Coordinates of C-alpha atoms in Angstrom, one line a residue:
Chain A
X1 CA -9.8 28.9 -10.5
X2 CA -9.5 25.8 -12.0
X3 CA -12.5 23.0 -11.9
X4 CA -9.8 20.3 -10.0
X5 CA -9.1 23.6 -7.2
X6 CA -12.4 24.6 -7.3
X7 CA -14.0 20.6 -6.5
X8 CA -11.4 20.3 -3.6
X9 CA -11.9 22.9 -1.9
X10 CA -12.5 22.9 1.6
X11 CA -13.6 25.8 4.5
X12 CA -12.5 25.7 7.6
X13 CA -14.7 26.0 11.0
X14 CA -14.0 26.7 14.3
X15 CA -12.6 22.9 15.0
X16 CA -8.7 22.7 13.6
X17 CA -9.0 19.2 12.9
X18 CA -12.7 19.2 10.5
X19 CA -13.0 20.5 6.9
X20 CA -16.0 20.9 4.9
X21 CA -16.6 20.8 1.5
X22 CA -18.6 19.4 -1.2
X23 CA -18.4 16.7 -3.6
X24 CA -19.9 17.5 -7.4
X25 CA -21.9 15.3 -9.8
X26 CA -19.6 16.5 -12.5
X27 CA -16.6 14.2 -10.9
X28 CA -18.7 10.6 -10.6
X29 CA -17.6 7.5 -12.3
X30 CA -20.4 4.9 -12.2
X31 CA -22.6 5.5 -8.8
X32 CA -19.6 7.3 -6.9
X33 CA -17.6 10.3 -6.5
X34 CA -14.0 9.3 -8.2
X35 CA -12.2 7.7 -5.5
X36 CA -8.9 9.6 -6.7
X37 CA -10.5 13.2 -6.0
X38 CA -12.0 11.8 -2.5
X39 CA -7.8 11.2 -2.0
X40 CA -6.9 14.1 -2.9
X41 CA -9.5 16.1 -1.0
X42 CA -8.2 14.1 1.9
X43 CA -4.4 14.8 1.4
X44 CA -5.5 18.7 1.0
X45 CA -6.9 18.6 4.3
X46 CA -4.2 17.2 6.0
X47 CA -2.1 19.4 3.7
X48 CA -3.7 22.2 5.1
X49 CA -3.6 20.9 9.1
X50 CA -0.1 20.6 8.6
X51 CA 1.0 24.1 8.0
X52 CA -1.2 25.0 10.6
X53 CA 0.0 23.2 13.0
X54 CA 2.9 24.9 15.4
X55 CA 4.8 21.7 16.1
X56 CA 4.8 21.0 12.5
X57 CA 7.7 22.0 10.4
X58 CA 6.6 23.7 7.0
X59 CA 8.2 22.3 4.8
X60 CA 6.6 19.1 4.7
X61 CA 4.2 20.1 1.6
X62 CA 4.3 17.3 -0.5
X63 CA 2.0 14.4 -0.2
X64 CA 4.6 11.4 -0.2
X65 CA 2.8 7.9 0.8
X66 CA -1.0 7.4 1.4
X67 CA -3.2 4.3 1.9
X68 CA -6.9 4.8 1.7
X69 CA -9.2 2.5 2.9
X70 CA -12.8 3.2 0.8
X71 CA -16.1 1.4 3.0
X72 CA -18.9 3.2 1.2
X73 CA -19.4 5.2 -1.8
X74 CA -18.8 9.2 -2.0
X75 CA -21.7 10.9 -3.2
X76 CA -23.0 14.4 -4.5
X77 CA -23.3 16.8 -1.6
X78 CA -21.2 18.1 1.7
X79 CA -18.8 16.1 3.6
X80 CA -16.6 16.7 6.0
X81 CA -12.6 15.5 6.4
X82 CA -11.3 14.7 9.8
X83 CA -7.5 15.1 10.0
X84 CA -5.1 14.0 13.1
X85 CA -1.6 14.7 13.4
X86 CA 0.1 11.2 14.5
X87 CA 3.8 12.5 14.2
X88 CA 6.0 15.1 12.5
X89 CA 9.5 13.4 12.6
X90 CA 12.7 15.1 10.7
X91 CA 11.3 13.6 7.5
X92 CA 8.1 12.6 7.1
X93 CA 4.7 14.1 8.9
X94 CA 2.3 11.7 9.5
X95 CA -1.4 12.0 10.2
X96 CA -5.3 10.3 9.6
X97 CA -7.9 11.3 7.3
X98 CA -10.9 10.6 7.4
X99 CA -14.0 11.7 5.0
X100 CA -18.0 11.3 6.6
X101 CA -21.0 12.2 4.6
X102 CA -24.5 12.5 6.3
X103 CA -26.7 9.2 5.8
X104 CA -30.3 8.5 4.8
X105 CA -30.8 8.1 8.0
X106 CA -29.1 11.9 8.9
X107 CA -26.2 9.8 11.0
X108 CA -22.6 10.0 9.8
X109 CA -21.2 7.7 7.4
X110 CA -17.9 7.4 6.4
X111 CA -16.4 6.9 3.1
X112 CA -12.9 6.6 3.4
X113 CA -10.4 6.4 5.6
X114 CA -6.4 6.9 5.0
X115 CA -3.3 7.3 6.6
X116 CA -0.2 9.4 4.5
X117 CA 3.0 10.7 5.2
X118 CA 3.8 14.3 3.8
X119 CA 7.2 15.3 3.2
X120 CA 9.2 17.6 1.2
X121 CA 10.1 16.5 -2.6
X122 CA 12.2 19.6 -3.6
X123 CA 14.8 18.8 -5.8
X124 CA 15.8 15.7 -5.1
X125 CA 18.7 13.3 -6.4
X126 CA 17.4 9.8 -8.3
X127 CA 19.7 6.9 -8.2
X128 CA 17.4 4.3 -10.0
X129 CA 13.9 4.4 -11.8
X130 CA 11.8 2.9 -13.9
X131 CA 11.9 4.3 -17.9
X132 CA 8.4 5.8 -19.4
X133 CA 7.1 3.2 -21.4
X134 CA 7.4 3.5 -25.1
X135 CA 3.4 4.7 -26.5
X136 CA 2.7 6.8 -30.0
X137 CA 2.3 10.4 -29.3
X138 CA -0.8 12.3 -27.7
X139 CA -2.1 13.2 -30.8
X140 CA -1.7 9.2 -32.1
X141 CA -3.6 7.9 -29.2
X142 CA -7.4 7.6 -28.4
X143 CA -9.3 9.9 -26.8
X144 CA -11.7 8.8 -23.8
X145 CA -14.3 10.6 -26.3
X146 CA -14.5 8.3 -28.8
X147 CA -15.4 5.7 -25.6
X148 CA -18.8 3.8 -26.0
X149 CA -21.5 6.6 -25.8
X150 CA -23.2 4.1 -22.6
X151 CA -19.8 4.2 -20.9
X152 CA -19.3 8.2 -21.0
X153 CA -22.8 8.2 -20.1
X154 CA -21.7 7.0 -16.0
X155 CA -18.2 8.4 -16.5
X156 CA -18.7 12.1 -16.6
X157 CA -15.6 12.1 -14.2
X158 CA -13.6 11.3 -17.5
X159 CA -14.8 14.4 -19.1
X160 CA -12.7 16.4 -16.4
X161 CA -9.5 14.4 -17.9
X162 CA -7.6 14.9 -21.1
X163 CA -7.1 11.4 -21.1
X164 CA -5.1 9.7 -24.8
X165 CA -4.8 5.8 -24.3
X166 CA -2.3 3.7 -26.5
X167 CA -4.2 2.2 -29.3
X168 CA -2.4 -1.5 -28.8
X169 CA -4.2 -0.6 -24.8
X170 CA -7.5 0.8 -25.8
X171 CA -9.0 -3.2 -27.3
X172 CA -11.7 -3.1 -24.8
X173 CA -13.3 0.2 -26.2
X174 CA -14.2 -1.3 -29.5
X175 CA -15.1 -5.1 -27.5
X176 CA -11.3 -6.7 -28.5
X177 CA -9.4 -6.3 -25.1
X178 CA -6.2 -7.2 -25.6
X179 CA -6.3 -9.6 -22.6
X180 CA -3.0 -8.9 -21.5
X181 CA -4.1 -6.5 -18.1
X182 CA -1.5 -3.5 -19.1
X183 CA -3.4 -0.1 -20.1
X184 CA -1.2 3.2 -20.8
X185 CA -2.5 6.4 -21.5
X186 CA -1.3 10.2 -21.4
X187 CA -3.0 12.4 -18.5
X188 CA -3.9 16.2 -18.1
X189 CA -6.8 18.0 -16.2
X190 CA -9.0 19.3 -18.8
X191 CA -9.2 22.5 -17.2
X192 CA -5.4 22.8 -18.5
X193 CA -4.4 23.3 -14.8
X194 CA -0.9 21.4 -14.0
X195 CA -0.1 18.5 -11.9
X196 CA 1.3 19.1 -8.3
X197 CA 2.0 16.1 -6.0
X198 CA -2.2 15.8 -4.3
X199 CA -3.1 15.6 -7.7
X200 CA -0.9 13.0 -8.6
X201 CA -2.6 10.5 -6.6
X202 CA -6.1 10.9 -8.2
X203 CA -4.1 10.7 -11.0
X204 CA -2.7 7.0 -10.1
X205 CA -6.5 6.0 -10.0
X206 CA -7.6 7.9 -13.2
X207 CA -7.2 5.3 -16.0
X208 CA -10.7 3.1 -16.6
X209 CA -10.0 -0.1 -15.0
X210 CA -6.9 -2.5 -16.1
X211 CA -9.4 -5.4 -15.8
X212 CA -11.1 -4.0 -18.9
X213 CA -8.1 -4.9 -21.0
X214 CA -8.9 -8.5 -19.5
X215 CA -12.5 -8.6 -21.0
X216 CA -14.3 -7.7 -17.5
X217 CA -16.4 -4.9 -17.5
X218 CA -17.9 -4.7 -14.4
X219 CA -17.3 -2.5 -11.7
X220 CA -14.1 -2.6 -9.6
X221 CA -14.4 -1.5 -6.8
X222 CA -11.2 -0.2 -5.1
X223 CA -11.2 -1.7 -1.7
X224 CA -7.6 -0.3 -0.4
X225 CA -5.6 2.0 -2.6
X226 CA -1.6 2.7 -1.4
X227 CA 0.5 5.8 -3.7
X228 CA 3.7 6.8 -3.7
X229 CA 4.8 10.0 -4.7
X230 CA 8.4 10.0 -6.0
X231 CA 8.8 13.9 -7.3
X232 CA 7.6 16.9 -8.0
X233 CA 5.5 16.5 -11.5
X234 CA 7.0 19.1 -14.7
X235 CA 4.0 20.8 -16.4
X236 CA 2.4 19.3 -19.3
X237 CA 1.3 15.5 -20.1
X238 CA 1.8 12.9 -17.7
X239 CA 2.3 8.9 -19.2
X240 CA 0.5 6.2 -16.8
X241 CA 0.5 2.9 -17.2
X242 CA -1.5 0.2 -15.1
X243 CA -1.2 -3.2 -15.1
X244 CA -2.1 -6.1 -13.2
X245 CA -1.1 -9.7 -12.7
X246 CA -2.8 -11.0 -9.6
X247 CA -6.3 -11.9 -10.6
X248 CA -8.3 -14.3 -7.9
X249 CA -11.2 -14.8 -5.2
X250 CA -12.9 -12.0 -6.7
X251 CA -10.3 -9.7 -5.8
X252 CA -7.6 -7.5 -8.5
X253 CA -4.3 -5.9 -7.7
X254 CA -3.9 -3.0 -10.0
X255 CA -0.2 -1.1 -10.4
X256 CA 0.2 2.2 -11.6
X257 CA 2.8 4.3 -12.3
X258 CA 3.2 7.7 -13.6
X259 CA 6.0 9.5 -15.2
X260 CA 6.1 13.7 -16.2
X261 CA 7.1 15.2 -19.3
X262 CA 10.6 15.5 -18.2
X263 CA 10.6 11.6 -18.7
X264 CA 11.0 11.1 -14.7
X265 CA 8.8 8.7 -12.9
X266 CA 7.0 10.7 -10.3
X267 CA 4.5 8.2 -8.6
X268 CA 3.6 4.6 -8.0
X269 CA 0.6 3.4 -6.3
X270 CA -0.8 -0.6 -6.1
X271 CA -4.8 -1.4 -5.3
X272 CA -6.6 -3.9 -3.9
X273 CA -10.2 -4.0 -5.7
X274 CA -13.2 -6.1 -5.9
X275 CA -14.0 -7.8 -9.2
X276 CA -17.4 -9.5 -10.4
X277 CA -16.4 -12.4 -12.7
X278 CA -18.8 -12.9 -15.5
X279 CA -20.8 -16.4 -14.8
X280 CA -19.7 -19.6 -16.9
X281 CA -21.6 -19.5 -20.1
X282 CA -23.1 -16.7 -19.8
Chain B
X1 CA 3.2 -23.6 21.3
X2 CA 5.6 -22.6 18.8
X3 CA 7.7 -19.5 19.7
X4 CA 5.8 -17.2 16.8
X5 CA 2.6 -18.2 18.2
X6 CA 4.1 -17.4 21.8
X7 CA 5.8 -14.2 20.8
X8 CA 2.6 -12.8 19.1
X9 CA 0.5 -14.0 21.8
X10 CA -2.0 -11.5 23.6
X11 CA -4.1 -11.0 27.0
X12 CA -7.8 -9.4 26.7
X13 CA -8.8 -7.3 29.9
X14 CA -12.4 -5.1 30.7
X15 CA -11.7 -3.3 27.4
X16 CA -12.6 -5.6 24.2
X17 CA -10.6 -2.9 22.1
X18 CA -7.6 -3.4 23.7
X19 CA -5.5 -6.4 24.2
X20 CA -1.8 -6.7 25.9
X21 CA 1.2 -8.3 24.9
X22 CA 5.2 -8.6 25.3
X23 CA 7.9 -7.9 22.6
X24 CA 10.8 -10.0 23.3
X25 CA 14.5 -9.3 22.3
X26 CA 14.8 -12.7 20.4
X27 CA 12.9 -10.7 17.4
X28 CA 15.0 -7.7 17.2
X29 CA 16.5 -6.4 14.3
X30 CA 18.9 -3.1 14.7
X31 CA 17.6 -1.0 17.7
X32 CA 13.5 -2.4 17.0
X33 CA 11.8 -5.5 17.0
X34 CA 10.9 -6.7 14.0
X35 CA 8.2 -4.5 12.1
X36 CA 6.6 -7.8 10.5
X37 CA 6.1 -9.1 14.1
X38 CA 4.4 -6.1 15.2
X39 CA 2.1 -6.3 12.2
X40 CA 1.1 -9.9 12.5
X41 CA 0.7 -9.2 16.3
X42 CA -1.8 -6.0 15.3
X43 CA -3.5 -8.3 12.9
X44 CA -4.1 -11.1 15.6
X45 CA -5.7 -8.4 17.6
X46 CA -8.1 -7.5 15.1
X47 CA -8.7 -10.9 14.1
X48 CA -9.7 -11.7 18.0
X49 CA -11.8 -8.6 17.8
X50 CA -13.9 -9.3 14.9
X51 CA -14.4 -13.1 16.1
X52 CA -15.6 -11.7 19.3
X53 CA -17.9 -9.5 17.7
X54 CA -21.3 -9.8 17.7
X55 CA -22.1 -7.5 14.6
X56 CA -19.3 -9.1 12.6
X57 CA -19.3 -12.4 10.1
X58 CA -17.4 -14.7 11.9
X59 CA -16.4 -16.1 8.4
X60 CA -14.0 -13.1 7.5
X61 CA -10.8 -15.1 9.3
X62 CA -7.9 -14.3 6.8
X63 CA -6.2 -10.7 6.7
X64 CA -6.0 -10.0 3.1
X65 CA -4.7 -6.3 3.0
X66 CA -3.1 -4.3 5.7
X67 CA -1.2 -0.8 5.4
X68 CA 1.0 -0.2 8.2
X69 CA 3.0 3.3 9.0
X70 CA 5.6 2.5 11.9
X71 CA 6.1 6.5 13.7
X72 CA 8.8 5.2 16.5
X73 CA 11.0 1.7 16.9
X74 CA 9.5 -0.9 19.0
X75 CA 11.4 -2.1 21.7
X76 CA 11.4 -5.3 23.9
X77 CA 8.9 -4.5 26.8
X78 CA 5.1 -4.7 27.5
X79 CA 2.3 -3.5 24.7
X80 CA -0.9 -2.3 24.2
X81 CA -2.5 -3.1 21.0
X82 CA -5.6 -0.9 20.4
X83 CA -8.7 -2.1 17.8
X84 CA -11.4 -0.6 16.5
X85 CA -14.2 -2.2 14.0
X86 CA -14.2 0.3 11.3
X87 CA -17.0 -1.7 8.6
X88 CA -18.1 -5.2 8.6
X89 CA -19.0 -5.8 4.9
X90 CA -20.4 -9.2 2.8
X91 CA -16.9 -9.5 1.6
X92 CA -14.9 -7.9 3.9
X93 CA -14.2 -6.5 7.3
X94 CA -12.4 -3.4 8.2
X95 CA -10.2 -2.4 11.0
X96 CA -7.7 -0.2 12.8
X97 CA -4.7 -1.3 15.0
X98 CA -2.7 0.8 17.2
X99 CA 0.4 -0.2 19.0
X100 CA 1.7 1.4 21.8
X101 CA 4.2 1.3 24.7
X102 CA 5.3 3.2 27.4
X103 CA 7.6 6.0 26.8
X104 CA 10.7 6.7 29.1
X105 CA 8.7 9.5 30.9
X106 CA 5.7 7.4 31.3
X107 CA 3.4 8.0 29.0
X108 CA 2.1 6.4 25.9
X109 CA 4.2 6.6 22.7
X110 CA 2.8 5.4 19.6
X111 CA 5.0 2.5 17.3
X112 CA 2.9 1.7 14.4
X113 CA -1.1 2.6 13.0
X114 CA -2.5 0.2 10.6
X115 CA -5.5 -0.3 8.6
X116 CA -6.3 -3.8 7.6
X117 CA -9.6 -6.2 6.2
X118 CA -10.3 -9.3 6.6
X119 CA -12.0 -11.8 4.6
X120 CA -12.3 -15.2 3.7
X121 CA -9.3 -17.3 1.8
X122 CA -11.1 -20.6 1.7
X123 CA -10.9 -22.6 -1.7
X124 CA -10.1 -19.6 -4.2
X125 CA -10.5 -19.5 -7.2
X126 CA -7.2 -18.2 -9.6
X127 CA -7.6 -17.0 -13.0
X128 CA -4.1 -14.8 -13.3
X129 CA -0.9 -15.4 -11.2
X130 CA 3.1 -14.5 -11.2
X131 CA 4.9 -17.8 -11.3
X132 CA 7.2 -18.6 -8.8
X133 CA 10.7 -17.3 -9.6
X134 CA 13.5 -20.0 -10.4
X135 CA 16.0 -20.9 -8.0
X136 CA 18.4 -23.6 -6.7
X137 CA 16.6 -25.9 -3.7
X138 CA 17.2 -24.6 -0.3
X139 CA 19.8 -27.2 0.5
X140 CA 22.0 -25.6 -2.5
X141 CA 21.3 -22.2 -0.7
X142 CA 23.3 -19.9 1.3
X143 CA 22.0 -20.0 4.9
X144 CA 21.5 -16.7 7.1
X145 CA 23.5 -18.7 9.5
X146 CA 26.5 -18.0 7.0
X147 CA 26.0 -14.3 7.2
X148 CA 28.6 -11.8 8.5
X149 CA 29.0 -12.6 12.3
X150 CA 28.7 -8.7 12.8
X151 CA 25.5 -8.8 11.3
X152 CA 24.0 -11.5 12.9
X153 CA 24.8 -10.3 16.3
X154 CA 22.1 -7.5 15.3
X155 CA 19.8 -9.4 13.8
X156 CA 18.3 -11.8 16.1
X157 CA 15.5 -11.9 14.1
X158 CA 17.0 -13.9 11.7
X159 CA 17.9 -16.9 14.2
X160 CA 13.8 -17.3 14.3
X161 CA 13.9 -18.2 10.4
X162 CA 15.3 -20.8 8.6
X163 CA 16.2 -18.3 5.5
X164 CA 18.2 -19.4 2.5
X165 CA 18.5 -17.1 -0.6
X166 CA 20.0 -18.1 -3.8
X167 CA 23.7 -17.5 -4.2
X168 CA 23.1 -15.3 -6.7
X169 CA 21.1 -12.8 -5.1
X170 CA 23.3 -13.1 -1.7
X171 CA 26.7 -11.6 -2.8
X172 CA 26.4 -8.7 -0.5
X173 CA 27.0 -11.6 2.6
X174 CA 30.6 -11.6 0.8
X175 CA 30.7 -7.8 0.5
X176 CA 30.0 -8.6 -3.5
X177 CA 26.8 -7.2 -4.4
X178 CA 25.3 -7.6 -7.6
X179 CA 23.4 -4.1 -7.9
X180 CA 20.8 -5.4 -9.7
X181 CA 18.3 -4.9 -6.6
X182 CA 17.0 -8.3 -6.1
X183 CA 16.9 -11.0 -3.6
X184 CA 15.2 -14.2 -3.4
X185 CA 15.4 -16.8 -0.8
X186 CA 13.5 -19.9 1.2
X187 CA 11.8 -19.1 4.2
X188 CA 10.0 -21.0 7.0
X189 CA 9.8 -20.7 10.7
X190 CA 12.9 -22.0 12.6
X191 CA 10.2 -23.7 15.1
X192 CA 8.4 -25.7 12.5
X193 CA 5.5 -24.0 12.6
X194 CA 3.9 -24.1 9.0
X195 CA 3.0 -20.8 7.4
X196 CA -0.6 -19.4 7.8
X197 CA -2.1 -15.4 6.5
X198 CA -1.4 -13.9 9.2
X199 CA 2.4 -15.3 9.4
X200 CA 2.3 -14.5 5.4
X201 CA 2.8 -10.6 6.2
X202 CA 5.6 -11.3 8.4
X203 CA 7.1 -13.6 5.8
X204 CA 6.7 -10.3 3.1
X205 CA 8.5 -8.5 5.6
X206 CA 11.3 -11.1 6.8
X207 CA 14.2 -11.1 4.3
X208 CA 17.2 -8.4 4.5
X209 CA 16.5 -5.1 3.1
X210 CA 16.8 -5.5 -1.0
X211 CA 18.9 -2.2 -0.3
X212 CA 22.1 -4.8 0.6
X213 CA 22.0 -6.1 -2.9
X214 CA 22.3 -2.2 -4.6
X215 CA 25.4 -1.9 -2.3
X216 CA 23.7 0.1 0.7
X217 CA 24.2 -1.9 4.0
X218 CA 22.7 1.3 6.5
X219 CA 19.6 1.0 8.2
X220 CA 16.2 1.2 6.2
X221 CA 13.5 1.6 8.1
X222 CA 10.3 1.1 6.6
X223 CA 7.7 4.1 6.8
X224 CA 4.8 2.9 5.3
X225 CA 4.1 -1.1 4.3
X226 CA 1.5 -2.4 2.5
X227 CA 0.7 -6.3 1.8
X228 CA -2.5 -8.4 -0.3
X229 CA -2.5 -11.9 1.2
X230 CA -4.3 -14.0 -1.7
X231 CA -4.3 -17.3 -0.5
X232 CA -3.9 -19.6 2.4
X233 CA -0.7 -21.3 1.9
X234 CA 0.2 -24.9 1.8
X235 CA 2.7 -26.3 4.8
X236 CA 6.1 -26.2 3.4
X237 CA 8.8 -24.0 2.4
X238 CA 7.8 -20.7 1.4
X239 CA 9.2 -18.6 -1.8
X240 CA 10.0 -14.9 -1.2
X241 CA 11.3 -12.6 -3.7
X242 CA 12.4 -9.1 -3.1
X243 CA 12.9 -6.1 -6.1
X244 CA 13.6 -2.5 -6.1
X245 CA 13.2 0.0 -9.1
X246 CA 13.4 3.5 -7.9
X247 CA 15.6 4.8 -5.1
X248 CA 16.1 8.7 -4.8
X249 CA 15.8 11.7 -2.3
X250 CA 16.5 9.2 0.7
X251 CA 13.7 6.9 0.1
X252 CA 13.2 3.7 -1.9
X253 CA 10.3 1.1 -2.6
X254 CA 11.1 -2.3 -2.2
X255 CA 8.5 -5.1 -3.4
X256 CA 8.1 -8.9 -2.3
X257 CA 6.3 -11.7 -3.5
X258 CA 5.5 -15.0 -2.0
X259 CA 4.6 -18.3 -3.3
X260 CA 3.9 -21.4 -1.3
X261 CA 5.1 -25.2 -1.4
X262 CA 2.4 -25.7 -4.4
X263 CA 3.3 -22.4 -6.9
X264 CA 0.9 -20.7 -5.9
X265 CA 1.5 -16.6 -5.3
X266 CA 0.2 -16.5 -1.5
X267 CA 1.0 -12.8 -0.6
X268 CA 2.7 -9.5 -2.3
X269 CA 3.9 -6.4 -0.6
X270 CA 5.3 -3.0 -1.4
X271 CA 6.9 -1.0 1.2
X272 CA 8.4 2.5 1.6
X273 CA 11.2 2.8 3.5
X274 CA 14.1 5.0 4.2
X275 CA 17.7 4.6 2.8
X276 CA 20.9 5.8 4.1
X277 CA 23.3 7.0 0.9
X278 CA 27.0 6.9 1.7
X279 CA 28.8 10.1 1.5
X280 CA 29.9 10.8 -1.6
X281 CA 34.2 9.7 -1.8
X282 CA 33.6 8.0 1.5

């Protein structure tokens, strides 16, 4: 099994709508679980409420739209996912996750809470989309390896990642961002397993920060996260790209989008997250 | 009162959760009132829950992201809009907002489910921002008013705005579109109310569906909408700019941007919504 099946994996109890499972150490970034894997953990849950769910039709297996709302951050240890079926139209399904860990204080707390739409993403026609962007091969590009040892030091989530950023992107790993908020990179799990649709959302959220490549280093925080899944990913390297042009009040939107080896843009997602702005002078 | 402040207008009862309005025909577009009024009503609710509660910063007064997924078309009649205080933060509070009405045989049908946050606008500081597209002055625009008499008859809605777009963005009111999937246009209240953020996620929401300029005039509902409001906006005549880049299997995005009377971006949106192909040869 691979390490990204293995970490969202989730056992079911005697209550339809609770599933358990456990986040690792091995998929932190800075002093939380990845927010991307706590989406996709939540999207397998209501994956997996969905087709068992009578009044639900089956073939609604593809995670198409989701907006996550993250209050506190995921650590090590169980959680539990609470899933609710809102509608199941023609469509679209529709239905509310929600992710709790046990506090300090041994009172739930919850992490994260999202609404998404399932749907079925078998092919489909395109009438208009976006091109890949134009980036030197894999091989051409910089690994998240030769990162700042300090940085991979609170980023063992990037060791889970093949992950090849475009050199004229990559500035703010040598302390020269380009200050132009765009950051493109080529994606696969480490663990050689291939995208699907959940796992394209974590990968929308993947990339180090965009506000890197804007000479700010601290931690972003994403405060609301919304992905759209377009198609079903072909095997092999994906090419995101995030950029951001909004930048104010402490606050960052960041844009991804993500396109498979086929050249087809399969996903889009925009966030809403925090930023700490380094003090004048200093 | 102006008749957005009267439309969107709400009765508490025993229950501070829940709060009571009316949906009136004048903001009907197709068979639903408009989904931007029923998100600026949801929003209103939680923004009279939070300032009525006791555990909550009474400072967080400006919604600044909501993501809204609408299950069945509101229609003109009585709601019940349902809140709950999910996390007050320093920076931010969280809620959820449930609309419902009553169903044909009596019971309660749900219309939209929303997360939002709210937080605090005042005096902002702005390191990066879109400028605000160019286009003739509203006087040199083409006025909704001028719009197919066939479509206005459907779109009451629009009779509550004072919406010009720029010629060249409107040739689908002439059956000419250009295909290039953009629209941009003035837009204030018809009642002379000035813009405010809660108004702004209407305003993201307001314009026709982008879809008219690529040649598709069906219905497209919107399944999932998300919208940032970054500022408070200046009085005055507000910006709004609408783009599309990927349409396929039934679905497209369609993004909007705001600016205010000053140039400043105010708001930004991305929503999913359905699309209606023609048959091919037909």
């Amino acid at each position: 099994m691979s390490e990204y099946d293995d970490a969202t994996r989730l056992e079911t109890g005697d209550d339809p709508t609770q599933r358990h499972g456990t986040f690792h150490e091995e998929w932190m970034i800075g002093n939380a679980v990845n927010g991307g894997l706590v989406m996709t953990t939540a999207l397998r849950a209501l994956g997996e409420h969905l087709a068992s769910d009578p009044t639900e039709t089956t073939e609604h297996v593809d995670p198409v739209v989701l907006s996550a709302y993250f209050m506190t951050a995921s650590q090590p240890g169980p959680f539990t996912v609470t899933t609710e079926v809102m509608r199941c139209g023609r469509k679209l399904s529709t239905g509310q996750m929600t992710i709790h860990q046990t506090g300090d204080d041994g009172r739930p707390v919850e992490r994260m809470r999202a609404i998404g739409s399932f749907g079925n993403l078998t092919d489909l026609d395109v009438q208009r989309q976006a091109s890949p962007p134009e980036m030197p091969p894999p091989e051409q590009c910089v690994s998240a390896e030769q990162a700042p040892p300090d940085f991979l030091a609170n980023a063992k989530f990037l060791e889970r990642l093949d992950l090849r950023l475009d050199p004229s992107t990559a500035g703010w790993a040598l302390g020269k961002p380009s200050m132009r908020g765009v950051m493109r990179g080529w994606l696969r799990l480490r663990d050689g397993r291939e995208p699907d649709t959940t796992m394209l959302m974590m990968a929308l959220d993947a990339l180090p920060p965009v506000a890197f490549e804007l000479g700010l280093f601290g931690w972003t925080p994403t405060l609301e996260f919304t992905g759209h899944v377009r198609r079903r990913p072909e095997p092999g390297w994906l090419q995101v790209t995030l950029g951001s042009d909004t930048l104010g009040g402490g606050m960052m939107e960041e844009d991804a989008m993500i396109w498979d080896s086929a050249g087809n843009l399969v996903a889009q997602s925009r966030q809403l997250c925090g930023v700490r702005l380094p003090k004048a002078g200093g």
